[in-house]
Amino acid sequence: MTLSEQQKFALDQMGIPIWVLRHEQTIENLPEPLPQSDETQSVDFSKAWLIITEKSLTLSEMRLLRAIFASIQIEFEEIALLQYQDDLALRGFSAETSIALILGEALSKRMALKPHVEEDCLQFDNTLSALVSPSMRELLEQPHRKAEMWQIIQHLRNLKGRLLD
Amino acid sequence: MTELAVRELDLSDIDAVWQIEKQANRFPWTKGNFADCLKSGYHTFLYSEGLYLVGYSVIQTVLDEVHLLNICVKPDFQGKGYGRQILNHVIDIATKQSATIVVLEVRASNLKAQQLYLSSGFNEMSVRRGYYPAQDGREDAVLMGLDLGMLQLDQSLL
């Protein structure tokens, strides 16, 4: 229901606050998904955090992903987002500089991953280390899985500290 | 009212913060509690007016949820709107982090604080029985939450 200016004035006079849906402009500086393979040369392979998704994230999924990384003091500018079909771009990321998080158990099963030789995580053929987490959609639909996500994101941060820093 | 200057707390501030904590609370946090918060990477902010320390806040972020662990205004500065200013800063930080909710616990007997939270959009979520130590044993905590999906309309902009 939209309130008229007169109604808003009356509520203000009575000291009654009015609540509105928060606008989407709070989402700023979100990373663009990486370009597809024909533009792979423009990808910044030096980013330390690589997130692999099945498909483009919606605004609410993107917001959740940003909040998750903000909670471990990682700015979104430090993250590269990649869709799993882009094998060429994926191969460009090195185990020396990056660590990957795959969003979704089902997605991880479609990727060529094997157990890491030393760490409690997985590895791509090019030795890039990776962890698997619930997808953002799963977290939005099943909030009880946030406890699991919290463990994974801390594991990812610690792993990055051991392998890259 | 003067706008408070904000900076992050460091180890050298703990003594000054603890003095305020003792003045403002019957059951204060220990110095070790503040040190642990710093060590754990929690955001801890100091608010000052000129040379005077007015208050502080401590927040923990877990994924998209911000937990306000401590918010305090020095007794000399209470009743002047600084608590609301500090709370608004916390809400602003949470919003910038794309959090979806801010939660806090408040003593069931602390009606003044509850009024501040209610007027800032917080709702009562549940009660934690016997959560706080109290003079007569234990006291309940009221768990309150602010859904950041909603925003209070600023009437001054109308």
Tab-separated table of N, CA, C and O in Angstrom, chain A residues 5 8-9 11-12 16-23 26-27 63-64 66-68 70-71 73 139 145-147 149-150 153, chain B residues 41 43 60-65 91 95-100 118-122 146-153 155 158:
chain	number	residue	atom	x	y	z
A	5	GLU	N	1.145	11.658	0.967
A	5	GLU	CA	1.992	12.594	1.720
A	5	GLU	C	1.301	13.012	3.009
A	5	GLU	O	1.940	13.175	4.053
A	8	LYS	N	1.622	10.231	5.515
A	8	LYS	CA	2.989	10.183	6.032
A	8	LYS	C	3.208	11.305	7.051
A	8	LYS	O	3.833	11.104	8.100
A	9	PHE	N	2.673	12.468	6.745
A	9	PHE	CA	2.807	13.613	7.653
A	9	PHE	C	2.129	13.312	8.996
A	9	PHE	O	2.697	13.540	10.063
A	11	LEU	N	1.473	10.348	10.326
A	11	LEU	CA	2.228	9.333	11.070
A	11	LEU	C	3.463	9.951	11.720
A	11	LEU	O	3.811	9.640	12.859
A	12	ASP	N	4.102	10.865	10.977
A	12	ASP	CA	5.288	11.542	11.508
A	12	ASP	C	4.918	12.358	12.754
A	12	ASP	O	5.641	12.344	13.758
A	16	ILE	N	5.137	7.771	14.600
A	16	ILE	CA	5.088	6.372	14.147
A	16	ILE	C	6.004	6.212	12.929
A	16	ILE	O	5.793	6.873	11.905
A	17	PRO	N	7.048	5.365	13.053
A	17	PRO	CA	7.963	5.207	11.917
A	17	PRO	C	7.319	4.466	10.747
A	17	PRO	O	6.420	3.645	10.952
A	18	ILE	N	7.770	4.763	9.564
A	18	ILE	CA	7.283	4.071	8.363
A	18	ILE	C	8.426	3.213	7.841
A	18	ILE	O	9.555	3.692	7.729
A	19	TRP	N	8.117	1.970	7.537
A	19	TRP	CA	9.160	1.064	7.043
A	19	TRP	C	8.909	0.752	5.577
A	19	TRP	O	7.774	0.510	5.168
A	20	VAL	N	9.965	0.762	4.812
A	20	VAL	CA	9.855	0.447	3.381
A	20	VAL	C	10.884	-0.624	3.056
A	20	VAL	O	11.826	-0.838	3.812
A	21	LEU	N	10.695	-1.299	1.923
A	21	LEU	CA	11.678	-2.290	1.505
A	21	LEU	C	12.984	-1.589	1.181
A	21	LEU	O	12.989	-0.532	0.554
A	22	ARG	N	14.082	-2.174	1.647
A	22	ARG	CA	15.372	-1.577	1.366
A	22	ARG	C	15.629	-1.646	-0.141
A	22	ARG	O	15.369	-2.651	-0.781
A	23	HIS	N	16.121	-0.556	-0.682
A	23	HIS	CA	16.346	-0.522	-2.119
A	23	HIS	C	17.569	-1.349	-2.499
A	23	HIS	O	18.440	-1.603	-1.684
A	26	THR	N	21.935	-0.877	-2.298
A	26	THR	CA	22.956	-1.244	-1.324
A	26	THR	C	23.980	-2.203	-1.947
A	26	THR	O	25.012	-2.456	-1.376
A	27	ILE	N	23.623	-2.769	-3.092
A	27	ILE	CA	24.568	-3.660	-3.773
A	27	ILE	C	25.471	-2.815	-4.663
A	27	ILE	O	25.044	-2.279	-5.675
A	63	ARG	N	24.301	-11.018	-3.185
A	63	ARG	CA	24.353	-10.303	-1.904
A	63	ARG	C	24.836	-11.244	-0.794
A	63	ARG	O	25.684	-10.892	0.012
A	64	LEU	N	24.297	-12.467	-0.815
A	64	LEU	CA	24.690	-13.437	0.207
A	64	LEU	C	26.171	-13.789	0.062
A	64	LEU	O	26.908	-13.841	1.056
A	66	ARG	N	28.540	-11.974	-1.178
A	66	ARG	CA	29.346	-10.842	-0.723
A	66	ARG	C	29.386	-10.783	0.806
A	66	ARG	O	30.437	-10.551	1.401
A	67	ALA	N	28.246	-11.028	1.440
A	67	ALA	CA	28.199	-11.017	2.909
A	67	ALA	C	29.079	-12.116	3.492
A	67	ALA	O	29.773	-11.910	4.483
A	68	ILE	N	29.059	-13.278	2.837
A	68	ILE	CA	29.859	-14.407	3.337
A	68	ILE	C	31.341	-14.042	3.324
A	68	ILE	O	32.056	-14.263	4.306
A	70	ALA	N	32.596	-10.962	3.164
A	70	ALA	CA	32.815	-9.815	4.067
A	70	ALA	C	32.994	-10.298	5.498
A	70	ALA	O	33.751	-9.708	6.268
A	71	SER	N	32.326	-11.393	5.849
A	71	SER	CA	32.418	-11.889	7.230
A	71	SER	C	33.807	-12.441	7.544
A	71	SER	O	34.144	-12.622	8.703
A	73	GLN	N	36.443	-10.815	6.168
A	73	GLN	CA	37.214	-9.624	5.781
A	73	GLN	C	37.822	-9.721	4.375
A	73	GLN	O	38.936	-9.279	4.132
A	139	LEU	N	21.567	-22.218	0.208
A	139	LEU	CA	21.633	-21.511	1.494
A	139	LEU	C	20.408	-20.624	1.711
A	139	LEU	O	19.919	-20.501	2.832
A	145	ARG	N	21.632	-24.638	6.748
A	145	ARG	CA	22.937	-25.068	6.223
A	145	ARG	C	24.010	-23.990	6.373
A	145	ARG	O	25.156	-24.188	6.011
A	146	LYS	N	23.613	-22.848	6.939
A	146	LYS	CA	24.605	-21.780	7.147
A	146	LYS	C	25.702	-22.219	8.117
A	146	LYS	O	26.838	-21.769	8.014
A	147	ALA	N	25.348	-23.076	9.066
A	147	ALA	CA	26.365	-23.558	10.024
A	147	ALA	C	27.469	-24.293	9.259
A	147	ALA	O	28.664	-24.091	9.499
A	149	MET	N	28.160	-23.862	6.091
A	149	MET	CA	28.853	-22.866	5.261
A	149	MET	C	29.894	-22.104	6.080
A	149	MET	O	30.980	-21.799	5.594
A	150	TRP	N	29.555	-21.806	7.313
A	150	TRP	CA	30.482	-21.056	8.185
A	150	TRP	C	31.766	-21.859	8.417
A	150	TRP	O	32.867	-21.313	8.399
A	153	ILE	N	33.788	-21.799	5.014
A	153	ILE	CA	34.417	-20.534	4.644
A	153	ILE	C	35.642	-20.267	5.524
A	153	ILE	O	36.652	-19.720	5.077
B	41	GLY	N	39.152	-11.226	15.627
B	41	GLY	CA	38.852	-10.459	14.417
B	41	GLY	C	37.477	-9.811	14.424
B	41	GLY	O	36.968	-9.416	13.369
B	43	HIS	N	34.802	-6.864	14.839
B	43	HIS	CA	34.912	-5.416	14.651
B	43	HIS	C	34.606	-4.730	15.975
B	43	HIS	O	33.546	-4.955	16.566
B	60	GLN	N	30.208	-9.078	15.895
B	60	GLN	CA	30.735	-10.295	15.271
B	60	GLN	C	29.892	-10.571	14.029
B	60	GLN	O	28.655	-10.511	14.099
B	61	THR	N	30.558	-10.852	12.918
B	61	THR	CA	29.821	-11.178	11.698
B	61	THR	C	29.955	-12.660	11.400
B	61	THR	O	31.074	-13.178	11.340
B	62	VAL	N	28.846	-13.323	11.230
B	62	VAL	CA	28.843	-14.722	10.796
B	62	VAL	C	28.018	-14.786	9.520
B	62	VAL	O	26.804	-14.583	9.544
B	63	LEU	N	28.715	-14.998	8.410
B	63	LEU	CA	28.080	-14.999	7.086
B	63	LEU	C	27.285	-13.709	6.892
B	63	LEU	O	27.863	-12.634	6.902
B	64	ASP	N	25.967	-13.797	6.765
B	64	ASP	CA	25.191	-12.572	6.522
B	64	ASP	C	24.452	-12.097	7.772
B	64	ASP	O	23.460	-11.390	7.669
B	65	GLU	N	24.944	-12.510	8.944
B	65	GLU	CA	24.305	-12.082	10.193
B	65	GLU	C	25.310	-11.311	11.044
B	65	GLU	O	26.443	-11.758	11.214
B	91	ILE	N	24.445	-0.439	12.348
B	91	ILE	CA	23.500	-0.830	11.286
B	91	ILE	C	24.084	-0.490	9.915
B	91	ILE	O	23.971	-1.260	8.953
B	95	THR	N	24.889	-3.061	6.923
B	95	THR	CA	24.313	-2.865	5.587
B	95	THR	C	25.407	-2.910	4.530
B	95	THR	O	25.254	-3.532	3.476
B	96	LYS	N	26.527	-2.253	4.820
B	96	LYS	CA	27.629	-2.242	3.846
B	96	LYS	C	28.206	-3.630	3.621
B	96	LYS	O	28.757	-3.910	2.581
B	97	GLN	N	28.084	-4.484	4.632
B	97	GLN	CA	28.583	-5.860	4.483
B	97	GLN	C	27.564	-6.765	3.810
B	97	GLN	O	27.769	-7.971	3.735
B	98	SER	N	26.438	-6.197	3.391
B	98	SER	CA	25.350	-6.970	2.780
B	98	SER	C	24.718	-7.951	3.757
B	98	SER	O	24.160	-8.974	3.338
B	99	ALA	N	24.814	-7.674	5.045
B	99	ALA	CA	24.167	-8.552	6.028
B	99	ALA	C	22.654	-8.434	5.881
B	99	ALA	O	22.139	-7.437	5.358
B	100	THR	N	21.950	-9.481	6.339
B	100	THR	CA	20.489	-9.452	6.232
B	100	THR	C	19.833	-9.178	7.581
B	100	THR	O	18.664	-8.809	7.628
B	118	LEU	N	13.816	-0.957	19.808
B	118	LEU	CA	12.484	-1.010	19.175
B	118	LEU	C	12.267	0.184	18.251
B	118	LEU	O	11.770	0.048	17.131
B	119	SER	N	12.701	1.347	18.710
B	119	SER	CA	12.480	2.545	17.895
B	119	SER	C	13.416	2.588	16.687
B	119	SER	O	13.220	3.377	15.771
B	120	SER	N	14.436	1.714	16.692
B	120	SER	CA	15.329	1.630	15.529
B	120	SER	C	14.920	0.498	14.593
B	120	SER	O	15.630	0.197	13.634
B	121	GLY	N	13.811	-0.174	14.915
B	121	GLY	CA	13.290	-1.203	14.011
B	121	GLY	C	13.535	-2.621	14.453
B	121	GLY	O	13.156	-3.565	13.762
B	122	PHE	N	14.189	-2.805	15.597
B	122	PHE	CA	14.403	-4.169	16.094
B	122	PHE	C	13.081	-4.746	16.610
B	122	PHE	O	12.221	-4.006	17.099
B	146	LEU	N	17.044	-7.053	13.910
B	146	LEU	CA	16.648	-6.029	12.941
B	146	LEU	C	16.801	-6.616	11.544
B	146	LEU	O	17.915	-6.969	11.127
B	147	ASP	N	15.695	-6.751	10.843
B	147	ASP	CA	15.719	-7.252	9.468
B	147	ASP	C	16.190	-6.123	8.562
B	147	ASP	O	15.505	-5.113	8.426
B	148	LEU	N	17.350	-6.304	7.953
B	148	LEU	CA	17.901	-5.219	7.135
B	148	LEU	C	17.253	-5.140	5.756
B	148	LEU	O	17.617	-4.294	4.950
B	149	GLY	N	16.303	-6.040	5.514
B	149	GLY	CA	15.546	-5.941	4.270
B	149	GLY	C	14.585	-4.764	4.290
B	149	GLY	O	14.098	-4.324	3.260
B	150	MET	N	14.316	-4.273	5.503
B	150	MET	CA	13.420	-3.125	5.641
B	150	MET	C	14.211	-1.907	6.088
B	150	MET	O	15.179	-2.019	6.820
B	151	LEU	N	13.757	-0.764	5.664
B	151	LEU	CA	14.485	0.464	5.956
B	151	LEU	C	13.484	1.504	6.427
B	151	LEU	O	12.420	1.668	5.838
B	152	GLN	N	13.842	2.212	7.496
B	152	GLN	CA	12.928	3.245	7.989
B	152	GLN	C	12.969	4.434	7.040
B	152	GLN	O	14.040	4.920	6.684
B	153	LEU	N	11.798	4.847	6.646
B	153	LEU	CA	11.706	5.973	5.730
B	153	LEU	C	12.122	7.250	6.450
B	153	LEU	O	11.652	7.536	7.547
B	155	GLN	N	11.726	10.690	7.172
B	155	GLN	CA	10.647	11.663	6.968
B	155	GLN	C	11.182	13.023	6.524
B	155	GLN	O	10.490	13.769	5.833
B	158	LEU	N	10.984	13.725	2.858
B	158	LEU	CA	9.686	13.816	2.167
B	158	LEU	C	9.409	15.239	1.699
B	158	LEU	O	9.841	16.184	2.328
